[in-house]
Coordinates of C-alpha atoms in Angstrom, one line a residue:
X9 CA 57.8 -37.4 -44.1
X10 CA 58.0 -40.2 -46.6
X11 CA 61.1 -40.9 -48.6
X12 CA 59.4 -39.7 -51.8
X13 CA 58.3 -36.5 -50.1
X14 CA 61.8 -35.8 -48.8
X15 CA 63.3 -36.5 -52.3
X16 CA 60.8 -34.0 -53.7
X17 CA 61.9 -31.4 -51.2
X18 CA 65.5 -32.0 -52.1
X19 CA 64.9 -31.6 -55.9
X20 CA 62.5 -28.7 -55.4
X21 CA 65.2 -26.8 -53.6
X22 CA 67.5 -27.6 -56.5
X23 CA 65.0 -26.0 -59.0
X24 CA 64.7 -23.0 -56.7
X25 CA 68.5 -22.6 -56.7
X26 CA 68.3 -22.6 -60.5
X27 CA 65.8 -19.7 -60.3
X28 CA 62.8 -21.9 -61.2
X29 CA 59.6 -22.8 -59.4
X30 CA 59.9 -25.5 -56.7
X31 CA 56.8 -27.2 -58.1
X32 CA 59.0 -28.6 -61.0
X33 CA 60.8 -30.7 -58.4
X34 CA 58.1 -33.4 -58.0
X35 CA 59.8 -36.9 -57.7
X36 CA 58.1 -40.2 -58.6
X37 CA 59.1 -43.8 -58.6
X38 CA 61.2 -44.5 -61.7
X39 CA 59.7 -45.8 -64.9
X40 CA 63.2 -47.0 -65.7
X41 CA 64.7 -48.8 -62.7
X42 CA 67.8 -49.5 -64.7
X43 CA 68.6 -45.8 -64.7
X44 CA 67.6 -45.0 -61.1
X45 CA 65.1 -45.7 -58.3
X46 CA 63.3 -42.4 -58.7
X47 CA 62.9 -39.8 -61.4
X48 CA 62.0 -36.1 -61.8
X49 CA 60.6 -34.9 -65.2
X50 CA 60.3 -31.3 -64.1
X51 CA 63.2 -30.0 -66.2
X52 CA 61.2 -30.5 -69.4
X53 CA 58.2 -28.5 -68.1
X54 CA 60.5 -25.9 -66.6
X55 CA 62.3 -25.5 -70.0
X56 CA 59.0 -24.7 -71.7
X57 CA 58.1 -22.2 -69.0
X58 CA 61.5 -20.5 -69.0
X59 CA 62.5 -21.0 -72.7
X60 CA 65.7 -22.7 -71.7
X61 CA 67.4 -26.0 -72.6
X62 CA 66.0 -28.8 -70.4
X63 CA 69.3 -30.7 -70.1
X64 CA 71.0 -27.5 -69.0
X65 CA 68.3 -27.0 -66.4
X66 CA 68.6 -30.7 -65.3
X67 CA 72.4 -30.2 -65.0
X68 CA 72.0 -27.2 -62.8
X69 CA 69.6 -29.1 -60.5
X70 CA 71.9 -32.1 -60.3
X71 CA 74.8 -29.9 -59.4
X72 CA 72.8 -28.5 -56.6
X73 CA 71.6 -31.8 -55.1
X74 CA 74.3 -34.4 -55.8
X75 CA 76.1 -33.7 -52.6
X76 CA 73.2 -34.7 -50.5
X77 CA 74.3 -37.6 -48.3
X78 CA 71.0 -39.5 -48.9
X79 CA 71.8 -39.8 -52.6
X80 CA 74.0 -42.5 -54.0
X81 CA 73.7 -40.9 -57.5
X82 CA 71.9 -38.2 -59.4
X83 CA 72.1 -38.3 -63.2
X84 CA 70.5 -37.0 -66.4
X85 CA 69.0 -39.1 -69.1
X86 CA 67.5 -38.2 -72.5
X87 CA 66.3 -34.7 -73.0
X88 CA 66.5 -33.8 -69.3
X89 CA 65.1 -36.6 -67.0
X90 CA 66.7 -36.5 -63.6
X91 CA 67.3 -40.0 -62.2
X92 CA 68.0 -40.6 -58.5
X93 CA 69.2 -43.5 -56.4
X94 CA 69.4 -43.4 -52.6
X95 CA 72.1 -45.1 -50.5
X96 CA 71.4 -48.4 -48.9
X97 CA 71.9 -46.8 -45.5
X98 CA 69.3 -44.2 -46.3
X99 CA 66.9 -46.8 -47.5
X100 CA 67.3 -48.8 -44.3
X101 CA 66.9 -45.7 -42.1
X102 CA 63.6 -44.8 -43.7
X103 CA 62.2 -48.3 -43.3
X104 CA 63.4 -48.4 -39.7
X105 CA 61.6 -45.1 -39.0
X106 CA 58.5 -46.5 -40.7
X107 CA 58.7 -49.6 -38.5
X108 CA 58.9 -47.5 -35.3
X109 CA 55.8 -45.5 -36.3
X110 CA 52.4 -46.9 -35.2
X111 CA 50.9 -45.7 -38.5
X112 CA 53.8 -47.0 -40.7
X113 CA 54.8 -43.6 -41.8
X114 CA 51.3 -42.6 -43.0
X115 CA 50.4 -39.3 -41.5
X116 CA 46.8 -38.8 -40.2
X117 CA 44.8 -36.1 -41.9
X118 CA 44.1 -32.8 -40.3
X119 CA 41.6 -31.4 -39.8
X120 CA 39.4 -34.5 -39.9
X121 CA 36.0 -34.5 -41.5
X122 CA 32.7 -36.1 -40.5
X123 CA 32.1 -38.5 -43.3
X124 CA 29.0 -40.6 -44.1
X125 CA 29.5 -43.5 -46.4
X126 CA 26.2 -44.7 -48.0
X127 CA 26.7 -48.2 -49.3
X128 CA 25.1 -51.7 -49.8
X129 CA 21.5 -50.5 -50.1
X130 CA 19.6 -53.6 -49.2
X131 CA 15.8 -53.6 -49.7
X132 CA 12.8 -54.9 -47.8
X133 CA 11.4 -58.1 -49.1
X134 CA 14.5 -59.0 -51.1
X135 CA 17.4 -61.2 -50.1
X136 CA 20.8 -59.8 -51.0
X137 CA 21.9 -60.8 -54.5
X138 CA 25.1 -60.5 -56.5
X139 CA 24.1 -57.0 -57.5
X140 CA 24.7 -55.9 -54.0
X141 CA 28.3 -57.2 -53.8
X142 CA 30.2 -54.3 -55.3
X143 CA 28.4 -51.6 -53.4
X144 CA 29.0 -53.5 -50.2
X145 CA 32.7 -54.3 -50.4
X146 CA 33.8 -51.1 -52.2
X147 CA 31.8 -49.1 -49.7
X148 CA 33.3 -51.0 -46.8
X149 CA 36.9 -50.5 -48.1
X150 CA 36.3 -46.7 -48.6
X151 CA 34.9 -46.5 -45.1
X152 CA 37.9 -48.3 -43.6
X153 CA 40.3 -46.2 -45.7
X154 CA 38.8 -42.9 -44.6
X155 CA 38.7 -44.0 -41.0
X156 CA 42.3 -45.1 -41.1
X157 CA 43.2 -41.7 -42.5
X158 CA 41.8 -40.1 -39.4
X159 CA 38.3 -39.0 -40.4
X160 CA 35.3 -39.6 -38.3
X161 CA 33.3 -42.0 -40.4
X162 CA 29.9 -43.6 -40.2
X163 CA 28.8 -46.3 -42.6
X164 CA 25.1 -46.4 -43.4
X165 CA 23.4 -49.3 -45.1
X166 CA 20.6 -47.0 -46.3
X167 CA 17.9 -49.6 -46.0
X168 CA 15.2 -49.4 -48.8
X169 CA 12.1 -49.6 -46.6
X170 CA 9.7 -47.0 -47.8
X171 CA 7.8 -46.1 -50.9
X172 CA 5.4 -47.8 -53.3
X173 CA 7.0 -51.3 -52.9
X174 CA 5.7 -51.2 -49.3
X175 CA 2.2 -50.5 -50.5
X176 CA 2.5 -53.3 -53.0
X177 CA 3.4 -55.7 -50.2
X178 CA 0.6 -54.6 -48.0
X179 CA -1.9 -55.3 -50.9
X180 CA -0.3 -58.7 -51.5
X181 CA -0.6 -59.5 -47.8
X182 CA -4.3 -58.4 -47.7
X183 CA -5.1 -60.7 -50.6
X184 CA -3.6 -63.7 -48.9
X185 CA -4.5 -62.9 -45.3
X186 CA -7.6 -60.7 -45.4
X187 CA -8.7 -61.6 -41.9
X188 CA -5.6 -60.0 -40.2
X189 CA -6.5 -57.3 -37.7
X190 CA -4.0 -55.1 -39.6
X191 CA -6.7 -54.5 -42.2
X192 CA -9.4 -53.6 -39.8
X193 CA -9.6 -49.8 -40.0
X194 CA -11.3 -49.6 -36.6
X195 CA -8.8 -51.8 -34.7
X196 CA -6.1 -49.8 -32.9
X197 CA -3.9 -52.6 -31.7
X198 CA -1.7 -53.8 -30.2
X199 CA -0.6 -56.2 -32.9
X200 CA 1.1 -58.7 -30.6
X201 CA 0.6 -62.0 -32.4
X202 CA 3.7 -63.0 -34.4
X203 CA 3.0 -63.2 -38.1
X204 CA 3.9 -66.3 -40.1
X205 CA 4.9 -64.2 -43.1
X206 CA 8.5 -65.0 -44.0
X207 CA 11.1 -63.3 -46.3
X208 CA 10.6 -66.2 -48.8
X209 CA 6.9 -65.3 -48.9
X210 CA 7.6 -61.6 -49.5
X211 CA 10.1 -62.5 -52.3
X212 CA 7.5 -64.7 -53.9
X213 CA 4.7 -62.1 -53.7
X214 CA 6.6 -59.0 -54.7
X215 CA 7.3 -59.9 -58.4
X216 CA 3.8 -61.0 -59.0
X217 CA 2.4 -57.8 -57.5
X218 CA 4.9 -55.7 -59.4
X219 CA 3.6 -57.4 -62.6
X220 CA 0.0 -56.7 -61.7
X221 CA 0.7 -53.1 -60.9
X222 CA 2.4 -52.6 -64.3
X223 CA -0.5 -54.2 -66.1
X224 CA -3.6 -53.1 -64.2
X225 CA -4.3 -49.5 -63.3
X226 CA -6.8 -50.6 -60.6
X227 CA -4.2 -52.6 -58.8
X228 CA -1.7 -49.8 -59.2
X229 CA -4.2 -47.4 -57.6
X230 CA -4.8 -49.8 -54.8
X231 CA -1.0 -50.0 -54.1
X232 CA -0.7 -46.3 -54.2
X233 CA -3.5 -45.9 -51.7
X234 CA -1.9 -48.4 -49.4
X235 CA 1.4 -46.5 -49.7
X236 CA -0.3 -43.2 -48.8
X237 CA -2.1 -44.8 -45.8
X238 CA 1.2 -46.3 -44.6
X239 CA 3.0 -42.9 -45.0
X240 CA 0.1 -41.3 -43.1
X241 CA 0.7 -43.6 -40.2
X242 CA -2.2 -46.1 -40.4
X243 CA -1.4 -48.3 -37.4
X244 CA -2.1 -51.7 -39.0
X245 CA -0.1 -50.9 -42.0
X246 CA 2.8 -49.6 -39.9
X247 CA 2.8 -52.9 -37.9
X248 CA 2.9 -54.9 -41.1
X249 CA 5.7 -52.7 -42.4
X250 CA 7.7 -53.3 -39.2
X251 CA 7.4 -57.0 -39.7
X252 CA 8.5 -56.8 -43.4
X253 CA 11.6 -54.8 -42.2
X254 CA 12.4 -57.2 -39.4
X255 CA 12.4 -60.4 -41.5
X256 CA 14.3 -58.8 -44.3
X257 CA 17.0 -57.3 -42.2
X258 CA 17.6 -60.6 -40.3
X259 CA 18.5 -62.3 -43.6
X260 CA 20.6 -59.4 -44.9
X261 CA 22.6 -59.0 -41.6
X262 CA 23.7 -62.7 -42.0
X263 CA 25.0 -62.1 -45.5
X264 CA 26.9 -59.0 -44.3
X265 CA 28.3 -60.9 -41.4
X266 CA 29.5 -63.6 -43.8
X267 CA 31.3 -60.9 -45.8
X268 CA 32.9 -59.4 -42.7
X269 CA 31.0 -56.1 -43.2
X270 CA 29.4 -54.1 -40.5
X271 CA 27.4 -50.8 -40.4
X272 CA 27.4 -48.0 -37.9
X273 CA 23.9 -47.1 -39.0
X274 CA 20.9 -49.0 -40.3
X275 CA 19.0 -46.0 -41.3
X276 CA 16.5 -46.3 -44.1
X277 CA 14.3 -44.2 -46.2
X278 CA 11.7 -44.4 -43.4
X279 CA 14.1 -42.7 -41.0
X280 CA 13.3 -39.4 -42.6
X281 CA 9.6 -40.0 -43.1
X282 CA 8.7 -37.2 -40.7
X283 CA 10.7 -34.8 -42.7
X284 CA 9.0 -35.4 -46.0
X285 CA 5.8 -33.3 -45.6
X286 CA 7.7 -30.3 -44.1
X287 CA 10.2 -30.6 -46.9
X288 CA 7.6 -30.4 -49.6
X289 CA 5.6 -27.7 -47.9
X290 CA 8.6 -25.5 -47.1
X291 CA 10.2 -25.7 -50.5
X292 CA 6.8 -24.8 -52.0
X293 CA 6.4 -21.9 -49.6
X294 CA 9.9 -20.6 -50.5
X295 CA 9.3 -21.0 -54.3
X296 CA 12.0 -23.6 -54.6
X297 CA 9.5 -26.2 -55.6
X298 CA 6.5 -25.7 -57.8
X299 CA 3.4 -27.6 -58.8
X300 CA 3.4 -29.1 -62.2
X301 CA 0.5 -31.3 -63.6
X302 CA -0.5 -31.9 -60.0
X303 CA 2.9 -33.0 -58.8
X304 CA 5.5 -31.0 -56.8
X305 CA 8.9 -30.7 -58.5
X306 CA 12.2 -28.9 -58.1
X307 CA 13.8 -27.5 -61.2
X308 CA 17.4 -28.6 -61.2
X309 CA 18.6 -27.9 -64.7
X310 CA 21.4 -25.4 -65.4
X311 CA 22.2 -23.2 -68.4
X312 CA 25.5 -25.0 -69.0
X313 CA 24.1 -28.5 -69.0
X314 CA 25.1 -30.4 -72.1
X315 CA 22.2 -32.8 -71.7
X316 CA 18.7 -32.3 -70.3
X317 CA 18.3 -32.7 -66.6
X318 CA 14.6 -33.0 -65.8
X319 CA 13.0 -31.7 -62.6
X320 CA 13.1 -33.8 -59.5
X321 CA 9.7 -35.0 -58.4
X322 CA 9.1 -34.5 -54.6
X323 CA 5.4 -35.5 -54.5
X324 CA 3.3 -37.2 -57.2
X325 CA -0.1 -36.0 -58.3
X326 CA -1.5 -38.9 -56.1
X327 CA 0.1 -37.4 -53.0
X328 CA 2.9 -40.0 -52.7
X329 CA 6.6 -39.3 -51.9
X330 CA 9.3 -40.9 -54.1
X331 CA 12.9 -42.1 -53.8
X332 CA 14.0 -38.6 -54.7
X333 CA 12.1 -37.1 -51.8
X334 CA 13.6 -39.4 -49.2
X335 CA 17.0 -39.0 -50.7
X336 CA 16.9 -35.2 -50.4
X337 CA 15.5 -35.5 -46.9
X338 CA 18.2 -37.9 -46.0
X339 CA 20.8 -35.3 -47.0
X340 CA 19.0 -32.8 -44.8
X341 CA 19.1 -35.3 -41.9
X342 CA 22.8 -36.2 -42.4
X343 CA 23.8 -32.6 -42.4
X344 CA 21.6 -31.1 -39.7
X345 CA 21.5 -34.1 -37.3
X346 CA 24.7 -36.0 -38.0
X347 CA 26.9 -33.0 -38.9
X348 CA 28.2 -34.5 -42.1
X349 CA 31.0 -32.6 -44.0
X350 CA 31.2 -35.2 -46.8
X351 CA 28.7 -37.8 -47.9
X352 CA 29.9 -40.5 -50.2
X353 CA 27.3 -42.5 -52.1
X354 CA 28.7 -45.9 -53.2
X355 CA 26.1 -46.7 -55.8
X356 CA 26.0 -48.3 -59.2
X357 CA 27.1 -46.0 -62.0
X358 CA 23.7 -46.4 -63.6
X359 CA 22.3 -44.2 -60.8
X360 CA 24.4 -41.2 -61.7
X361 CA 21.6 -39.3 -63.3
X362 CA 19.2 -39.7 -60.3
X363 CA 21.9 -38.8 -57.8
X364 CA 22.8 -35.7 -59.8
X365 CA 19.2 -34.6 -59.6
X366 CA 19.1 -35.2 -55.9
X367 CA 22.4 -33.4 -55.2
X368 CA 21.3 -30.4 -57.2
X369 CA 17.9 -30.3 -55.5
X370 CA 19.4 -30.5 -52.0
X371 CA 21.8 -27.6 -52.8
X372 CA 19.1 -25.5 -54.4
X373 CA 16.9 -26.0 -51.3
X374 CA 19.8 -25.1 -49.0
X375 CA 19.6 -28.5 -47.3
X376 CA 23.2 -29.6 -47.9
X377 CA 24.8 -26.8 -45.9
X378 CA 28.5 -26.8 -46.6
X379 CA 28.7 -30.6 -47.0
X380 CA 30.2 -32.1 -50.2
X381 CA 28.3 -35.0 -51.9
X382 CA 30.0 -37.5 -54.2
X383 CA 28.7 -40.4 -56.2
X384 CA 31.3 -43.2 -56.0
X385 CA 30.0 -45.2 -59.1
X386 CA 31.1 -48.6 -60.1
X387 CA 30.6 -51.1 -63.0
X388 CA 29.0 -54.5 -63.0
X389 CA 30.2 -58.0 -62.1
X390 CA 29.6 -60.0 -65.3
X391 CA 29.5 -63.6 -66.3
X392 CA 31.6 -65.2 -69.0
X393 CA 29.1 -63.9 -71.6
X394 CA 29.9 -60.3 -70.6
X395 CA 26.5 -59.6 -69.1
X396 CA 25.6 -59.1 -65.4
X397 CA 26.2 -62.4 -63.6
X398 CA 23.2 -64.7 -63.4
X399 CA 22.5 -68.3 -62.4
X400 CA 22.5 -71.0 -65.1
X401 CA 18.7 -70.7 -65.2
X402 CA 19.0 -67.0 -66.0
X403 CA 18.0 -65.7 -62.6
X404 CA 19.7 -63.4 -60.2
X405 CA 22.0 -65.3 -57.8
X406 CA 21.5 -64.8 -54.1
X407 CA 24.6 -63.3 -52.4
X408 CA 24.5 -66.1 -49.8
X409 CA 24.7 -68.7 -52.7
X410 CA 27.6 -66.8 -54.2
X411 CA 29.4 -66.9 -50.8
X412 CA 28.8 -70.6 -50.6
X413 CA 30.1 -71.0 -54.2
X414 CA 33.4 -69.4 -53.5
X415 CA 33.7 -71.2 -50.1
X416 CA 33.3 -74.5 -51.8
X417 CA 35.7 -73.6 -54.5
X418 CA 38.3 -72.5 -51.9
X419 CA 37.8 -75.8 -50.0
X420 CA 38.5 -77.7 -53.2
X421 CA 41.7 -75.6 -53.9
X422 CA 43.0 -76.3 -50.4
X423 CA 42.4 -80.0 -50.9
X424 CA 44.1 -80.0 -54.3
X425 CA 47.1 -78.3 -52.7
X426 CA 47.1 -80.6 -49.7
X427 CA 46.8 -77.6 -47.4
X428 CA 45.1 -77.9 -43.9
X429 CA 44.6 -81.6 -44.6
X430 CA 45.5 -82.6 -41.1
X431 CA 43.6 -79.8 -39.3
X432 CA 40.3 -80.5 -37.5
X433 CA 37.3 -80.3 -39.8
X434 CA 35.9 -77.2 -38.1
X435 CA 39.1 -75.3 -38.6
X436 CA 39.3 -76.4 -42.3
X437 CA 35.8 -75.0 -42.8
X438 CA 36.7 -71.7 -41.2
X439 CA 39.9 -71.4 -43.4
X440 CA 37.9 -72.3 -46.5
X441 CA 35.4 -69.6 -45.7
X442 CA 38.2 -67.0 -45.1
X443 CA 39.9 -68.0 -48.3
X444 CA 36.7 -67.9 -50.3
X445 CA 35.8 -64.5 -49.0
X446 CA 39.3 -63.2 -49.8
X447 CA 39.0 -64.6 -53.3
X448 CA 35.7 -62.9 -53.8
X449 CA 36.7 -59.5 -52.4
X450 CA 40.1 -59.3 -54.0
X451 CA 38.8 -60.5 -57.3
X452 CA 36.4 -57.5 -57.3
X453 CA 38.5 -54.8 -55.6
X454 CA 41.6 -55.3 -57.7
X455 CA 39.6 -53.9 -60.7
X456 CA 39.1 -50.3 -61.4
X457 CA 35.8 -49.7 -59.7
X458 CA 34.3 -47.9 -62.7
X459 CA 35.0 -50.9 -65.0
X460 CA 33.0 -54.1 -65.5
X461 CA 34.8 -57.3 -64.8
X462 CA 34.2 -61.1 -65.3
X463 CA 33.6 -63.3 -62.3
X464 CA 35.9 -66.3 -62.6
X465 CA 35.7 -68.5 -59.5
X466 CA 38.5 -70.8 -60.6
X467 CA 40.9 -67.9 -61.3
X468 CA 39.9 -66.0 -58.2
X469 CA 40.5 -68.9 -55.8
X470 CA 44.0 -69.7 -57.2
X471 CA 46.7 -69.9 -54.6
X472 CA 49.3 -68.3 -56.9
X473 CA 49.1 -65.1 -58.9
X474 CA 47.2 -61.9 -58.3
X475 CA 44.5 -63.3 -56.0
X476 CA 43.3 -62.9 -52.5
X477 CA 44.4 -66.4 -51.4
X478 CA 47.9 -65.6 -52.6
X479 CA 48.0 -62.6 -50.3
X480 CA 46.8 -64.7 -47.4
X481 CA 49.5 -67.3 -48.1
X482 CA 52.1 -64.6 -48.1
X483 CA 50.9 -63.2 -44.7
X484 CA 50.8 -66.7 -43.2
X485 CA 54.3 -67.3 -44.4
X486 CA 55.5 -64.1 -42.8
X487 CA 53.8 -65.1 -39.5
X488 CA 55.4 -68.6 -39.7
X489 CA 58.9 -67.1 -40.2
X490 CA 58.5 -64.8 -37.2
X491 CA 57.0 -67.6 -35.0
X492 CA 59.8 -70.0 -35.9
X493 CA 62.4 -67.3 -35.2
X494 CA 60.8 -66.6 -31.8
X495 CA 60.9 -70.2 -30.8
X496 CA 64.7 -70.2 -31.5
X497 CA 65.1 -67.0 -29.4
X498 CA 65.7 -64.8 -32.5
X499 CA 64.1 -61.3 -32.6
X500 CA 63.7 -58.7 -35.4
X501 CA 66.2 -55.9 -35.1
X502 CA 67.2 -52.7 -36.8
X503 CA 67.2 -52.9 -40.6
X504 CA 70.7 -52.6 -42.2
X505 CA 71.6 -51.4 -45.6
X506 CA 70.3 -54.1 -48.1
X507 CA 72.7 -56.9 -49.1
X508 CA 70.7 -58.3 -52.0
X509 CA 68.8 -56.8 -55.0
X510 CA 65.5 -58.4 -53.9
X511 CA 65.9 -56.9 -50.4
X512 CA 66.4 -53.4 -52.0
X513 CA 63.4 -53.9 -54.1
X514 CA 61.2 -54.9 -51.2
X515 CA 62.4 -52.0 -49.0
X516 CA 61.7 -49.5 -51.8
X517 CA 58.2 -51.0 -52.2
X518 CA 57.4 -50.7 -48.5
X519 CA 58.3 -47.1 -48.5
X520 CA 55.6 -46.3 -51.2
X521 CA 52.9 -47.0 -48.7
X522 CA 52.0 -43.4 -47.8
X523 CA 51.6 -42.4 -51.4
X524 CA 49.5 -45.4 -52.2
X525 CA 47.2 -44.6 -49.3
X526 CA 46.9 -41.0 -50.5
X527 CA 46.2 -42.1 -54.1
X528 CA 43.5 -44.5 -53.1
X529 CA 41.9 -41.8 -50.9
X530 CA 42.0 -39.1 -53.5
X531 CA 40.6 -41.3 -56.2
X532 CA 38.3 -43.3 -54.0
X533 CA 39.9 -46.3 -55.7
X534 CA 40.4 -49.5 -53.7
X535 CA 42.2 -51.1 -56.7
X536 CA 45.4 -49.1 -55.8
X537 CA 45.4 -50.8 -52.3
X538 CA 44.8 -54.2 -53.9
X539 CA 47.5 -53.8 -56.5
X540 CA 50.0 -52.6 -53.9
X541 CA 49.2 -55.5 -51.6
X542 CA 50.0 -57.9 -54.4
X543 CA 53.2 -56.1 -55.2
X544 CA 54.3 -56.2 -51.6
X545 CA 53.5 -60.0 -51.4
X546 CA 55.3 -60.7 -54.7
X547 CA 58.4 -58.7 -53.7
X548 CA 58.5 -60.4 -50.3
X549 CA 58.3 -63.8 -52.0
X550 CA 61.4 -63.0 -54.1
X551 CA 63.2 -61.7 -51.1
X552 CA 62.3 -64.9 -49.1
X553 CA 63.6 -67.1 -51.9
X554 CA 66.9 -65.3 -52.3
X555 CA 67.6 -64.5 -48.6
X556 CA 67.6 -67.6 -46.4
X557 CA 66.5 -65.8 -43.2
X558 CA 66.4 -68.6 -40.6
X559 CA 69.7 -70.2 -41.7
X560 CA 71.7 -66.9 -42.2
X561 CA 74.9 -67.3 -40.1
X562 CA 75.5 -63.5 -39.6
X563 CA 73.4 -62.6 -36.5
X564 CA 73.2 -58.9 -37.4
X565 CA 72.1 -59.6 -41.0
X566 CA 69.6 -62.2 -39.8
X567 CA 68.1 -59.8 -37.2
X568 CA 67.8 -57.1 -40.0
X569 CA 66.1 -59.5 -42.3
X570 CA 63.7 -60.5 -39.5
X571 CA 63.0 -56.8 -39.1
X572 CA 62.2 -56.6 -42.8
X573 CA 59.8 -59.6 -42.4
X574 CA 58.0 -57.9 -39.5
X575 CA 57.6 -54.6 -41.3
X576 CA 56.4 -56.4 -44.5
X577 CA 53.9 -58.2 -42.4
X578 CA 52.6 -55.0 -40.8
X579 CA 52.2 -53.3 -44.2
X580 CA 50.4 -56.3 -45.7
X581 CA 48.3 -56.6 -42.6
X582 CA 47.2 -53.0 -42.9
X583 CA 46.4 -53.3 -46.6
X584 CA 44.4 -56.5 -46.1
X585 CA 42.5 -55.0 -43.3
X586 CA 41.6 -52.0 -45.4
X587 CA 40.4 -54.4 -48.1
X588 CA 38.3 -56.3 -45.5
X589 CA 40.3 -59.5 -45.9
X590 CA 41.0 -61.8 -43.0
X591 CA 44.2 -63.8 -42.7
X592 CA 43.9 -67.4 -41.4
X593 CA 46.0 -68.3 -38.4
X594 CA 47.5 -71.0 -40.5
X595 CA 47.0 -72.7 -43.9

């Protein structure tokens, strides 16, 4: 049990003793620390329910609970707010119990769920760009958070490797390399010779082909035929497609590695290609899907819709499958083959309409089973002009170039502050990369995920303030204190009742960890983790400045303070790990 949970149980019992519902006893961290560490506002709601005076109700509750030995005081303020302060011994005891727990007082969920987190969404023929950043790091944090909570979690990159764009690339390749055996309809392979086509080639060809498809119906028809031939299993086209996937994925895996992001699955749209035809045929046979103007669609609108929701197209009049088809089949696969209980789609908020269509179609077709499906939407990373971040030339910045930008900025910050100046060059480069990635991730994750934010490399890489590098500095400082203490034969011990206001504040902060984890889980909101990590680091800094740990003459107090340092380090370490932020060995 957390301290907040136990206080809620104490106050809830007080309400029950007053003849009122226990639910009125919910306790929260105080909005007015000058009046108490915690507060309960339930007397006001209880008064409305029971038609009684709220201060009188609060007085009855306080009378019932003020004898609890964990409480230093219980008082009433205003129209009936109940303010609570716990004893220093109670505070120390709860932090000690937290320190002895491998999970720092955060209970594991039960029963656990099989959770699939769909995030990042890289595409064939495209290097990762800044538009992929938020999906990648928000999704990675949510995956880490659910896994820490005790769920069985699989992170899936959901590779965009099927559909019309593949047909377009095949046509583009045929125009430039018409003599390839891949285009000989009588040749059956094998296609062993390595192709010279690179990701750079594909990125150059694709925009030109997309423009031609949009402007010329003959070219569009050619691309559609190539797509249909690929989806029908034409050997040469399949071999080309495999090459496109291979060169694209190699580049993208490097960017993910630089970000410290890994996937359990690299499934793509193509993973479910064998399910597409049966999906269309079976939904038609069952009357779930119908033919409309030559296409196959599923009606997904509902009578209570406030805005029109158009049918989801499963198959075009040209016989091609679309993103919606593969998305519905992917749900079918995730439920029937992977056993998913919950599927979380970490996808740009602008895709909410499409995902709503897909979710409804999957439910209507009976393919989602009992699994829940959620869209975890997010806003955009913008430039100073308030529009999605671009290069100075107006193009989309590659993710690799963004990573290099923040790494170089972090290196300059370290040099300005004369940090790591005497370290070997290779170590300085590693630290700069770690600091740059921390700046990038924290600068994003500290924002409400549904909001847009402005990318500011100078502000994000600052070593002071609410930044990733500041959190790293705090963790390194904690490590340094513990290491210096160990060299002197000093060890962390049991935590005593706090002797200083900054110590009390830090201990109270640490004990909020279980509720912060729960809130971030419930809201699918990494910003609660980021904000709390900053608050822990800032409170520790105040504690460190006020309490001179390594020069404290009282051995018992010094040992207690070292225990506080160790517990603070573990809490901060957990939070940074959930955010995907590495801590350098030294700075």
